[in-house]
Amino acid sequence: MTRDTPGSADLECLALCKQFDAFTAVDHVSFAVPSGSFFSILGPSGCGKTTIMRMIAGFLEPSSGDIRIKSKSVLDVPPNKRPVNMVFQHLALFPMMNIADNIGYGLRRQGMAKPEIGRKVDEALERIGLPGIGKRKVDELSGGQKQRVAIARCLVLEPDVLLLDEPLGALDLKLREHMKVELKALQAAFGTTFVYITHDQSEALVMSDQIAVMNHGRFEQVGSGRELYYRPETAFVAGFVGDSNRWKGRVTRAESGLLQITTQAGLQVTGADHGRGLATGDQAELFVRPEAIRISRQAEDLSHLENRMSGQVTTLLFNGADSRAILEPQTGGDPIEVALPQSGEYADLKRGDVLHFAWAGDQANAFAVNDQAAPSLEAQ
Amino acid sequence: MKSKTLTSLAVLTAFGLGLAGSASAETLRLLTWGGYAPDEVVAMFEKETGHKVEVTLSNNEEMIAKLRATGGRGFDLAQPSQDRIAGPQAEFGIYKPMDLSKIDSSQFIASMLEATKANTTVDGEVYGVPHVWGTSGLVVNTAMAGSVMDYTDLCNADVAGKVTYRLKRPTLIGFAFSMGLDPFAAYGDEAAYQAIIDQVQAKLIDCKANVKTYWGGGDELMNLMRSGETVASMAWDTGGWKLNADNADITFVAPASGALGWIDTFVLPAKGKADQAAYDWINFVMQPEIAGMITDVAGNFTASKGADEHVSADLKARYQASFPPADVDNIKWYPPVPAGLEALEGAALDRVKAAN
Amino acid sequence: MRAGNKLALILLLTPLLLWIGLLIIIPHIDMFLVSIRERVGVGKYQISLANYWTFLGEPLYLVTFARTAIMSVLATVLTLIIGFPVAFFIAKIAKGRLQSSLFLLCLVPFWVSELVRTFGWMILLRETGLISNLLQWLGLVDGPVELLYNDVAMIVGLVYTSMLFMVVPLVTTLESLDDSIIEAGYDLGGSTVSITREIIIPHAMPGIVSGSIVVFMLSLGNYLTPTMLGGKDSLWFTELIYSQFIVRFNWELGAAFGFMLLILSSAIIWLLLKLTGQTLEKTMT
């Protein structure tokens, strides 16, 4: 599969806007997706991600802005002529056709010769690991098989960009985990540019090269999963991507990026603004990931960290590798969730045990409390 | 429990029977033509006798079909034409004999009563007495189709495409007379009748191109004539007179070969339950004043003696204009139709309809 | 307890069984018995197939029979061709209030009796009627034009009378078609024609078949429309049955005709199901 010069953008959106009457669904969104990469748009439902996708596919017309594929504007190109294909949320396989006809549909529409179509379809089935199922009916396949067929149906057309609209939403958890890996592998195998929209952060984090976090019609932050996770640029991103302990409070001291914050419950904590320039007296919101908090049975083990506290275990949340404990700080204040290392030393932890815990100041992300409301918990 | 139910049922039945037997007031279920039982007359009758009247409107064929389907049940008095009584009675037994002693024969025009009795006698029993009579002939827009004087004139070139008639037996009979044949004389001889029908069929097929449409109902005919879409038709006298009231050019014309005369009668369905009410109704409506009222509504004259005096002057004038005395004598009265003739006629009518 | 259940079941089934028995099975048995009776004299009958031989031996009856079948098929096809876009618009394009008012619009003609509806068409189509006058006013024709009393008027009437019965099942099946399947068709490069042919029509097939069955049966069994709009050449098989029963008093032949009509409609429906690969169960659910 030949691709343009590496790094060139297959898909570009420029100041894309979409208004529905008085409601702005997409508000000046610009981004570029490099050729062959896996790009995700992550956001809660209603954030406008589906609208973007439908504009790219051609089912909606942007109110303003431009969409370019391989540097050419496609605004005047109808959906059936755009070099993009879409995997729908509920897959939208054609129930009136068998699997081979589903996959061959687009090729037939291109006017390809019958034997050629047959060969291509067989090849696609081979590549998705389902050889010989061409004669079967759609409803005879399992959820995961349908998924692969839906992707193959698009990929045989060798689109410049493949759009995927939360295609894993309907699958059960186990299969979803499996399909994440498989999708990534398929993308690598075909080398096609994927644009994937989801509200599930783990899907986005696992598969994507680049993720755009979207809220209220705007992109909050675009970056790799790692960047989003460790260096969220907005409170929304910090809250939406991954779990966090969060406090609201007031900055009592600001010194070269390190902040001293007094939370509403009276806790004294330190955090970092990572260049966001908070000043003394600002209202701030502080996010600390459970796994960024170190715990120990001895206070001295943690002496090198800025925020040191101790607390009593009120709840143990056993979840295998991702087990947590909820601690009640002895100084008072909100309960704090911490990750339990799985090296075995805390296997005997019980409710009521007292633990020391601490985190480095730069692991606590502080944001000025502003117009943007942090996402509610159910959005995660 | 069971015996209790039975007892109460028995009591109820006895009560019901007692009511029906003792009360002189009955419900009269009347199967008749439009206009023969005006609301006003019904109200007067109910007031005078205490009977209730339920009127069902129909036509000859449907009356007979209805009674045949139920074996003569469901109605207490029906009014088919006198030629459609003997045949269906012999074939289906749907009527019961009249008790002439319960009818005031002095109210009837004697000649018409005798003729009807003769025509409706089966096995020595009389089944019908006359009520309303009338004719069918031609309704013509004299300003535009003055040439139409007889049934066969409907096939003239000068009225091509502007003619309508029914595809029913009166058309066959009328055309036969107009062609110089005598279908009534051949009623008893199936082969001779078939020969006549064959000739008429050929004529009607020839004539088909002249016809705009075969009309099916009175309203349809009225619309066709009134709008001027057709200028000549075969129809009942009353239809012509009604149109004459709106447009002086249109009127009923007694055909040269004779109008066809029909008499609608009173008959008792075989399983009727209110015979007394039926006789009461007959005697009531045959009173000259009441008969006059019916004529004013229906447009046709009745067999009631002296009723003419109570008919509106308008109607009398139209009648006299359409029927000079010679034409009255020329009316061809329908004799009873022998059972089975309808099948021959029907086949001919079907063939006419199918012809191109 | 079990006896009680049984009783409840019997009570529940009784109306249905009575309905089927009294209104469908018994009349048909009776009609069949009448149809194999031959009148040999006044009030005398014998069992024979004479009525069926009469039917087969008389070209008029066969021609009318075939004509009725062909015209009904034609009316059905036209109803489908007109009804399909209408149904598609109602099911897929119209939203909210527009959708329900369009649906209502299809229903409105059925608030008046068939007779009135047919009279309505007569007023429109007749020589002195609305359309004729309009054409003259527009100067498109010189004199009055007669649009009534021909086969076209009859077909128009039949299509109009049956439209609702085609649109309703089509709307139901089309509504069950997920929009994203149509979008997927476009997305994969399908044109409107190919999507209609390969996706929408196959999906709507049960609705098409059940609508067609109903419309075909209604047209075949229609009496008023052909007689009133069709004019002097409008032979319709139900007209023959009516006249045998009511005008000719020949119930025997009428019953035989009725049975032939039943066989005809069953045969054509069977053929339709075979051709489209549908089953009666599938289309009627």
JSON list of N, CA and C in Angstrom, two decimals, chain A residues 208-264:
[
{"chain": "A", "resi": 208, "resn": "SER", "atom": "N", "xyz": [-4.95, 4.54, 20.19]},
{"chain": "A", "resi": 208, "resn": "SER", "atom": "CA", "xyz": [-4.68, 5.72, 19.37]},
{"chain": "A", "resi": 208, "resn": "SER", "atom": "C", "xyz": [-3.23, 6.16, 19.36]},
{"chain": "A", "resi": 209, "resn": "ASP", "atom": "N", "xyz": [-2.83, 6.75, 18.21]},
{"chain": "A", "resi": 209, "resn": "ASP", "atom": "CA", "xyz": [-1.58, 7.50, 18.16]},
{"chain": "A", "resi": 209, "resn": "ASP", "atom": "C", "xyz": [-1.83, 8.89, 18.71]},
{"chain": "A", "resi": 210, "resn": "GLN", "atom": "N", "xyz": [-2.95, 9.44, 18.33]},
{"chain": "A", "resi": 210, "resn": "GLN", "atom": "CA", "xyz": [-3.32, 10.79, 18.78]},
{"chain": "A", "resi": 210, "resn": "GLN", "atom": "C", "xyz": [-4.76, 10.76, 19.25]},
{"chain": "A", "resi": 211, "resn": "ILE", "atom": "N", "xyz": [-5.02, 11.51, 20.34]},
{"chain": "A", "resi": 211, "resn": "ILE", "atom": "CA", "xyz": [-6.38, 11.57, 20.85]},
{"chain": "A", "resi": 211, "resn": "ILE", "atom": "C", "xyz": [-6.77, 13.04, 20.98]},
{"chain": "A", "resi": 212, "resn": "ALA", "atom": "N", "xyz": [-7.97, 13.35, 20.53]},
{"chain": "A", "resi": 212, "resn": "ALA", "atom": "CA", "xyz": [-8.51, 14.68, 20.79]},
{"chain": "A", "resi": 212, "resn": "ALA", "atom": "C", "xyz": [-9.61, 14.52, 21.83]},
{"chain": "A", "resi": 213, "resn": "VAL", "atom": "N", "xyz": [-9.49, 15.27, 22.93]},
{"chain": "A", "resi": 213, "resn": "VAL", "atom": "CA", "xyz": [-10.55, 15.22, 23.93]},
{"chain": "A", "resi": 213, "resn": "VAL", "atom": "C", "xyz": [-11.50, 16.37, 23.63]},
{"chain": "A", "resi": 214, "resn": "MET", "atom": "N", "xyz": [-12.76, 16.03, 23.50]},
{"chain": "A", "resi": 214, "resn": "MET", "atom": "CA", "xyz": [-13.72, 17.00, 23.03]},
{"chain": "A", "resi": 214, "resn": "MET", "atom": "C", "xyz": [-14.77, 17.26, 24.09]},
{"chain": "A", "resi": 215, "resn": "ASN", "atom": "N", "xyz": [-15.18, 18.50, 24.23]},
{"chain": "A", "resi": 215, "resn": "ASN", "atom": "CA", "xyz": [-16.25, 18.85, 25.16]},
{"chain": "A", "resi": 215, "resn": "ASN", "atom": "C", "xyz": [-16.95, 20.09, 24.65]},
{"chain": "A", "resi": 216, "resn": "HIS", "atom": "N", "xyz": [-18.25, 20.08, 24.70]},
{"chain": "A", "resi": 216, "resn": "HIS", "atom": "CA", "xyz": [-19.06, 21.24, 24.27]},
{"chain": "A", "resi": 216, "resn": "HIS", "atom": "C", "xyz": [-18.65, 21.78, 22.91]},
{"chain": "A", "resi": 217, "resn": "GLY", "atom": "N", "xyz": [-18.44, 20.87, 21.97]},
{"chain": "A", "resi": 217, "resn": "GLY", "atom": "CA", "xyz": [-18.18, 21.30, 20.61]},
{"chain": "A", "resi": 217, "resn": "GLY", "atom": "C", "xyz": [-16.78, 21.77, 20.33]},
{"chain": "A", "resi": 218, "resn": "ARG", "atom": "N", "xyz": [-15.90, 21.71, 21.34]},
{"chain": "A", "resi": 218, "resn": "ARG", "atom": "CA", "xyz": [-14.52, 22.16, 21.12]},
{"chain": "A", "resi": 218, "resn": "ARG", "atom": "C", "xyz": [-13.55, 21.04, 21.49]},
{"chain": "A", "resi": 219, "resn": "PHE", "atom": "N", "xyz": [-12.36, 21.12, 20.90]},
{"chain": "A", "resi": 219, "resn": "PHE", "atom": "CA", "xyz": [-11.29, 20.22, 21.32]},
{"chain": "A", "resi": 219, "resn": "PHE", "atom": "C", "xyz": [-10.62, 20.83, 22.54]},
{"chain": "A", "resi": 220, "resn": "GLU", "atom": "N", "xyz": [-10.58, 20.08, 23.63]},
{"chain": "A", "resi": 220, "resn": "GLU", "atom": "CA", "xyz": [-9.91, 20.58, 24.84]},
{"chain": "A", "resi": 220, "resn": "GLU", "atom": "C", "xyz": [-8.40, 20.42, 24.72]},
{"chain": "A", "resi": 221, "resn": "GLN", "atom": "N", "xyz": [-8.02, 19.27, 24.15]},
{"chain": "A", "resi": 221, "resn": "GLN", "atom": "CA", "xyz": [-6.58, 18.97, 24.07]},
{"chain": "A", "resi": 221, "resn": "GLN", "atom": "C", "xyz": [-6.38, 17.88, 23.03]},
{"chain": "A", "resi": 222, "resn": "VAL", "atom": "N", "xyz": [-5.34, 18.01, 22.28]},
{"chain": "A", "resi": 222, "resn": "VAL", "atom": "CA", "xyz": [-4.99, 16.96, 21.34]},
{"chain": "A", "resi": 222, "resn": "VAL", "atom": "C", "xyz": [-3.59, 16.48, 21.69]},
{"chain": "A", "resi": 223, "resn": "GLY", "atom": "N", "xyz": [-3.43, 15.20, 21.82]},
{"chain": "A", "resi": 223, "resn": "GLY", "atom": "CA", "xyz": [-2.10, 14.69, 22.15]},
{"chain": "A", "resi": 223, "resn": "GLY", "atom": "C", "xyz": [-2.10, 13.19, 22.21]},
{"chain": "A", "resi": 224, "resn": "SER", "atom": "N", "xyz": [-0.94, 12.61, 22.54]},
{"chain": "A", "resi": 224, "resn": "SER", "atom": "CA", "xyz": [-0.87, 11.17, 22.69]},
{"chain": "A", "resi": 224, "resn": "SER", "atom": "C", "xyz": [-1.59, 10.81, 23.99]},
{"chain": "A", "resi": 225, "resn": "GLY", "atom": "N", "xyz": [-1.90, 9.55, 24.14]},
{"chain": "A", "resi": 225, "resn": "GLY", "atom": "CA", "xyz": [-2.56, 9.09, 25.35]},
{"chain": "A", "resi": 225, "resn": "GLY", "atom": "C", "xyz": [-1.75, 9.46, 26.58]},
{"chain": "A", "resi": 226, "resn": "ARG", "atom": "N", "xyz": [-0.45, 9.29, 26.45]},
{"chain": "A", "resi": 226, "resn": "ARG", "atom": "CA", "xyz": [0.44, 9.58, 27.57]},
{"chain": "A", "resi": 226, "resn": "ARG", "atom": "C", "xyz": [0.37, 11.04, 27.98]},
{"chain": "A", "resi": 227, "resn": "GLU", "atom": "N", "xyz": [0.41, 11.90, 26.97]},
{"chain": "A", "resi": 227, "resn": "GLU", "atom": "CA", "xyz": [0.34, 13.34, 27.26]},
{"chain": "A", "resi": 227, "resn": "GLU", "atom": "C", "xyz": [-0.96, 13.69, 27.96]},
{"chain": "A", "resi": 228, "resn": "LEU", "atom": "N", "xyz": [-2.05, 13.14, 27.45]},
{"chain": "A", "resi": 228, "resn": "LEU", "atom": "CA", "xyz": [-3.34, 13.46, 28.03]},
{"chain": "A", "resi": 228, "resn": "LEU", "atom": "C", "xyz": [-3.41, 12.98, 29.47]},
{"chain": "A", "resi": 229, "resn": "TYR", "atom": "N", "xyz": [-2.83, 11.82, 29.67]},
{"chain": "A", "resi": 229, "resn": "TYR", "atom": "CA", "xyz": [-2.95, 11.19, 30.97]},
{"chain": "A", "resi": 229, "resn": "TYR", "atom": "C", "xyz": [-2.09, 11.91, 32.00]},
{"chain": "A", "resi": 230, "resn": "TYR", "atom": "N", "xyz": [-0.86, 12.15, 31.60]},
{"chain": "A", "resi": 230, "resn": "TYR", "atom": "CA", "xyz": [0.06, 12.73, 32.59]},
{"chain": "A", "resi": 230, "resn": "TYR", "atom": "C", "xyz": [0.10, 14.23, 32.56]},
{"chain": "A", "resi": 231, "resn": "ARG", "atom": "N", "xyz": [-0.18, 14.85, 31.43]},
{"chain": "A", "resi": 231, "resn": "ARG", "atom": "CA", "xyz": [-0.10, 16.30, 31.33]},
{"chain": "A", "resi": 231, "resn": "ARG", "atom": "C", "xyz": [-1.39, 16.89, 30.79]},
{"chain": "A", "resi": 232, "resn": "PRO", "atom": "N", "xyz": [-2.51, 16.65, 31.49]},
{"chain": "A", "resi": 232, "resn": "PRO", "atom": "CA", "xyz": [-3.76, 17.26, 31.00]},
{"chain": "A", "resi": 232, "resn": "PRO", "atom": "C", "xyz": [-3.63, 18.76, 31.02]},
{"chain": "A", "resi": 233, "resn": "GLU", "atom": "N", "xyz": [-4.16, 19.40, 29.98]},
{"chain": "A", "resi": 233, "resn": "GLU", "atom": "CA", "xyz": [-4.03, 20.84, 29.90]},
{"chain": "A", "resi": 233, "resn": "GLU", "atom": "C", "xyz": [-5.24, 21.56, 30.48]},
{"chain": "A", "resi": 234, "resn": "THR", "atom": "N", "xyz": [-6.33, 20.84, 30.64]},
{"chain": "A", "resi": 234, "resn": "THR", "atom": "CA", "xyz": [-7.50, 21.48, 31.23]},
{"chain": "A", "resi": 234, "resn": "THR", "atom": "C", "xyz": [-8.06, 20.57, 32.32]},
{"chain": "A", "resi": 235, "resn": "ALA", "atom": "N", "xyz": [-8.84, 21.18, 33.18]},
{"chain": "A", "resi": 235, "resn": "ALA", "atom": "CA", "xyz": [-9.47, 20.41, 34.25]},
{"chain": "A", "resi": 235, "resn": "ALA", "atom": "C", "xyz": [-10.38, 19.34, 33.67]},
{"chain": "A", "resi": 236, "resn": "PHE", "atom": "N", "xyz": [-11.02, 19.66, 32.51]},
{"chain": "A", "resi": 236, "resn": "PHE", "atom": "CA", "xyz": [-11.90, 18.68, 31.91]},
{"chain": "A", "resi": 236, "resn": "PHE", "atom": "C", "xyz": [-11.13, 17.43, 31.50]},
{"chain": "A", "resi": 237, "resn": "VAL", "atom": "N", "xyz": [-9.99, 17.65, 30.87]},
{"chain": "A", "resi": 237, "resn": "VAL", "atom": "CA", "xyz": [-9.19, 16.51, 30.43]},
{"chain": "A", "resi": 237, "resn": "VAL", "atom": "C", "xyz": [-8.71, 15.72, 31.64]},
{"chain": "A", "resi": 238, "resn": "ALA", "atom": "N", "xyz": [-8.26, 16.43, 32.63]},
{"chain": "A", "resi": 238, "resn": "ALA", "atom": "CA", "xyz": [-7.76, 15.76, 33.84]},
{"chain": "A", "resi": 238, "resn": "ALA", "atom": "C", "xyz": [-8.85, 14.91, 34.47]},
{"chain": "A", "resi": 239, "resn": "GLY", "atom": "N", "xyz": [-10.05, 15.43, 34.45]},
{"chain": "A", "resi": 239, "resn": "GLY", "atom": "CA", "xyz": [-11.14, 14.69, 35.07]},
{"chain": "A", "resi": 239, "resn": "GLY", "atom": "C", "xyz": [-11.68, 13.59, 34.17]},
{"chain": "A", "resi": 240, "resn": "PHE", "atom": "N", "xyz": [-11.63, 13.82, 32.87]},
{"chain": "A", "resi": 240, "resn": "PHE", "atom": "CA", "xyz": [-12.27, 12.87, 31.98]},
{"chain": "A", "resi": 240, "resn": "PHE", "atom": "C", "xyz": [-11.38, 11.68, 31.66]},
{"chain": "A", "resi": 241, "resn": "VAL", "atom": "N", "xyz": [-10.08, 11.94, 31.54]},
{"chain": "A", "resi": 241, "resn": "VAL", "atom": "CA", "xyz": [-9.16, 10.87, 31.19]},
{"chain": "A", "resi": 241, "resn": "VAL", "atom": "C", "xyz": [-8.57, 10.30, 32.48]},
{"chain": "A", "resi": 242, "resn": "GLY", "atom": "N", "xyz": [-8.84, 9.06, 32.73]},
{"chain": "A", "resi": 242, "resn": "GLY", "atom": "CA", "xyz": [-8.32, 8.41, 33.93]},
{"chain": "A", "resi": 242, "resn": "GLY", "atom": "C", "xyz": [-9.09, 8.84, 35.18]},
{"chain": "A", "resi": 243, "resn": "ASP", "atom": "N", "xyz": [-8.78, 8.14, 36.32]},
{"chain": "A", "resi": 243, "resn": "ASP", "atom": "CA", "xyz": [-9.42, 8.49, 37.59]},
{"chain": "A", "resi": 243, "resn": "ASP", "atom": "C", "xyz": [-8.53, 9.47, 38.35]},
{"chain": "A", "resi": 244, "resn": "SER", "atom": "N", "xyz": [-9.16, 10.27, 39.18]},
{"chain": "A", "resi": 244, "resn": "SER", "atom": "CA", "xyz": [-8.39, 11.23, 39.98]},
{"chain": "A", "resi": 244, "resn": "SER", "atom": "C", "xyz": [-9.07, 11.46, 41.32]},
{"chain": "A", "resi": 245, "resn": "ASN", "atom": "N", "xyz": [-8.23, 11.75, 42.32]},
{"chain": "A", "resi": 245, "resn": "ASN", "atom": "CA", "xyz": [-8.75, 12.39, 43.53]},
{"chain": "A", "resi": 245, "resn": "ASN", "atom": "C", "xyz": [-8.79, 13.86, 43.21]},
{"chain": "A", "resi": 246, "resn": "ARG", "atom": "N", "xyz": [-9.88, 14.51, 43.54]},
{"chain": "A", "resi": 246, "resn": "ARG", "atom": "CA", "xyz": [-9.89, 15.94, 43.22]},
{"chain": "A", "resi": 246, "resn": "ARG", "atom": "C", "xyz": [-10.36, 16.76, 44.40]},
{"chain": "A", "resi": 247, "resn": "TRP", "atom": "N", "xyz": [-9.70, 17.89, 44.50]},
{"chain": "A", "resi": 247, "resn": "TRP", "atom": "CA", "xyz": [-10.06, 18.83, 45.57]},
{"chain": "A", "resi": 247, "resn": "TRP", "atom": "C", "xyz": [-10.28, 20.19, 44.97]},
{"chain": "A", "resi": 248, "resn": "LYS", "atom": "N", "xyz": [-11.12, 20.96, 45.63]},
{"chain": "A", "resi": 248, "resn": "LYS", "atom": "CA", "xyz": [-11.23, 22.37, 45.28]},
{"chain": "A", "resi": 248, "resn": "LYS", "atom": "C", "xyz": [-10.66, 23.16, 46.45]},
{"chain": "A", "resi": 249, "resn": "GLY", "atom": "N", "xyz": [-9.97, 24.24, 46.13]},
{"chain": "A", "resi": 249, "resn": "GLY", "atom": "CA", "xyz": [-9.40, 25.01, 47.23]},
{"chain": "A", "resi": 249, "resn": "GLY", "atom": "C", "xyz": [-8.87, 26.35, 46.75]},
{"chain": "A", "resi": 250, "resn": "ARG", "atom": "N", "xyz": [-8.08, 26.96, 47.59]},
{"chain": "A", "resi": 250, "resn": "ARG", "atom": "CA", "xyz": [-7.55, 28.28, 47.28]},
{"chain": "A", "resi": 250, "resn": "ARG", "atom": "C", "xyz": [-6.04, 28.23, 47.33]},
{"chain": "A", "resi": 251, "resn": "VAL", "atom": "N", "xyz": [-5.40, 28.90, 46.41]},
{"chain": "A", "resi": 251, "resn": "VAL", "atom": "CA", "xyz": [-3.94, 28.91, 46.38]},
{"chain": "A", "resi": 251, "resn": "VAL", "atom": "C", "xyz": [-3.47, 29.85, 47.49]},
{"chain": "A", "resi": 252, "resn": "THR", "atom": "N", "xyz": [-2.67, 29.28, 48.40]},
{"chain": "A", "resi": 252, "resn": "THR", "atom": "CA", "xyz": [-2.18, 30.13, 49.49]},
{"chain": "A", "resi": 252, "resn": "THR", "atom": "C", "xyz": [-0.76, 30.58, 49.23]},
{"chain": "A", "resi": 253, "resn": "ARG", "atom": "N", "xyz": [-0.05, 29.84, 48.35]},
{"chain": "A", "resi": 253, "resn": "ARG", "atom": "CA", "xyz": [1.31, 30.26, 48.02]},
{"chain": "A", "resi": 253, "resn": "ARG", "atom": "C", "xyz": [1.65, 29.72, 46.64]},
{"chain": "A", "resi": 254, "resn": "ALA", "atom": "N", "xyz": [2.25, 30.54, 45.83]},
{"chain": "A", "resi": 254, "resn": "ALA", "atom": "CA", "xyz": [2.67, 30.10, 44.50]},
{"chain": "A", "resi": 254, "resn": "ALA", "atom": "C", "xyz": [4.12, 30.46, 44.31]},
{"chain": "A", "resi": 255, "resn": "GLU", "atom": "N", "xyz": [4.92, 29.43, 43.98]},
{"chain": "A", "resi": 255, "resn": "GLU", "atom": "CA", "xyz": [6.36, 29.67, 43.88]},
{"chain": "A", "resi": 255, "resn": "GLU", "atom": "C", "xyz": [6.92, 28.80, 42.77]},
{"chain": "A", "resi": 256, "resn": "SER", "atom": "N", "xyz": [7.38, 29.43, 41.72]},
{"chain": "A", "resi": 256, "resn": "SER", "atom": "CA", "xyz": [7.97, 28.76, 40.54]},
{"chain": "A", "resi": 256, "resn": "SER", "atom": "C", "xyz": [7.21, 27.48, 40.18]},
{"chain": "A", "resi": 257, "resn": "GLY", "atom": "N", "xyz": [5.92, 27.65, 39.96]},
{"chain": "A", "resi": 257, "resn": "GLY", "atom": "CA", "xyz": [5.12, 26.52, 39.47]},
{"chain": "A", "resi": 257, "resn": "GLY", "atom": "C", "xyz": [4.60, 25.62, 40.55]},
{"chain": "A", "resi": 258, "resn": "LEU", "atom": "N", "xyz": [5.19, 25.67, 41.73]},
{"chain": "A", "resi": 258, "resn": "LEU", "atom": "CA", "xyz": [4.66, 24.84, 42.82]},
{"chain": "A", "resi": 258, "resn": "LEU", "atom": "C", "xyz": [3.70, 25.64, 43.65]},
{"chain": "A", "resi": 259, "resn": "LEU", "atom": "N", "xyz": [2.55, 25.03, 43.96]},
{"chain": "A", "resi": 259, "resn": "LEU", "atom": "CA", "xyz": [1.50, 25.77, 44.64]},
{"chain": "A", "resi": 259, "resn": "LEU", "atom": "C", "xyz": [1.20, 25.13, 45.98]},
{"chain": "A", "resi": 260, "resn": "GLN", "atom": "N", "xyz": [0.86, 25.98, 46.91]},
{"chain": "A", "resi": 260, "resn": "GLN", "atom": "CA", "xyz": [0.34, 25.49, 48.19]},
{"chain": "A", "resi": 260, "resn": "GLN", "atom": "C", "xyz": [-1.15, 25.78, 48.17]},
{"chain": "A", "resi": 261, "resn": "ILE", "atom": "N", "xyz": [-1.96, 24.73, 48.37]},
{"chain": "A", "resi": 261, "resn": "ILE", "atom": "CA", "xyz": [-3.40, 24.92, 48.27]},
{"chain": "A", "resi": 261, "resn": "ILE", "atom": "C", "xyz": [-4.07, 24.45, 49.54]},
{"chain": "A", "resi": 262, "resn": "THR", "atom": "N", "xyz": [-5.01, 25.24, 50.03]},
{"chain": "A", "resi": 262, "resn": "THR", "atom": "CA", "xyz": [-5.83, 24.83, 51.16]},
{"chain": "A", "resi": 262, "resn": "THR", "atom": "C", "xyz": [-7.18, 24.41, 50.61]},
{"chain": "A", "resi": 263, "resn": "THR", "atom": "N", "xyz": [-7.52, 23.13, 50.80]},
{"chain": "A", "resi": 263, "resn": "THR", "atom": "CA", "xyz": [-8.78, 22.65, 50.23]},
{"chain": "A", "resi": 263, "resn": "THR", "atom": "C", "xyz": [-9.94, 23.13, 51.07]},
{"chain": "A", "resi": 264, "resn": "GLN", "atom": "N", "xyz": [-11.14, 22.96, 50.49]},
{"chain": "A", "resi": 264, "resn": "GLN", "atom": "CA", "xyz": [-12.33, 23.41, 51.19]},
{"chain": "A", "resi": 264, "resn": "GLN", "atom": "C", "xyz": [-12.50, 22.71, 52.52]}
]
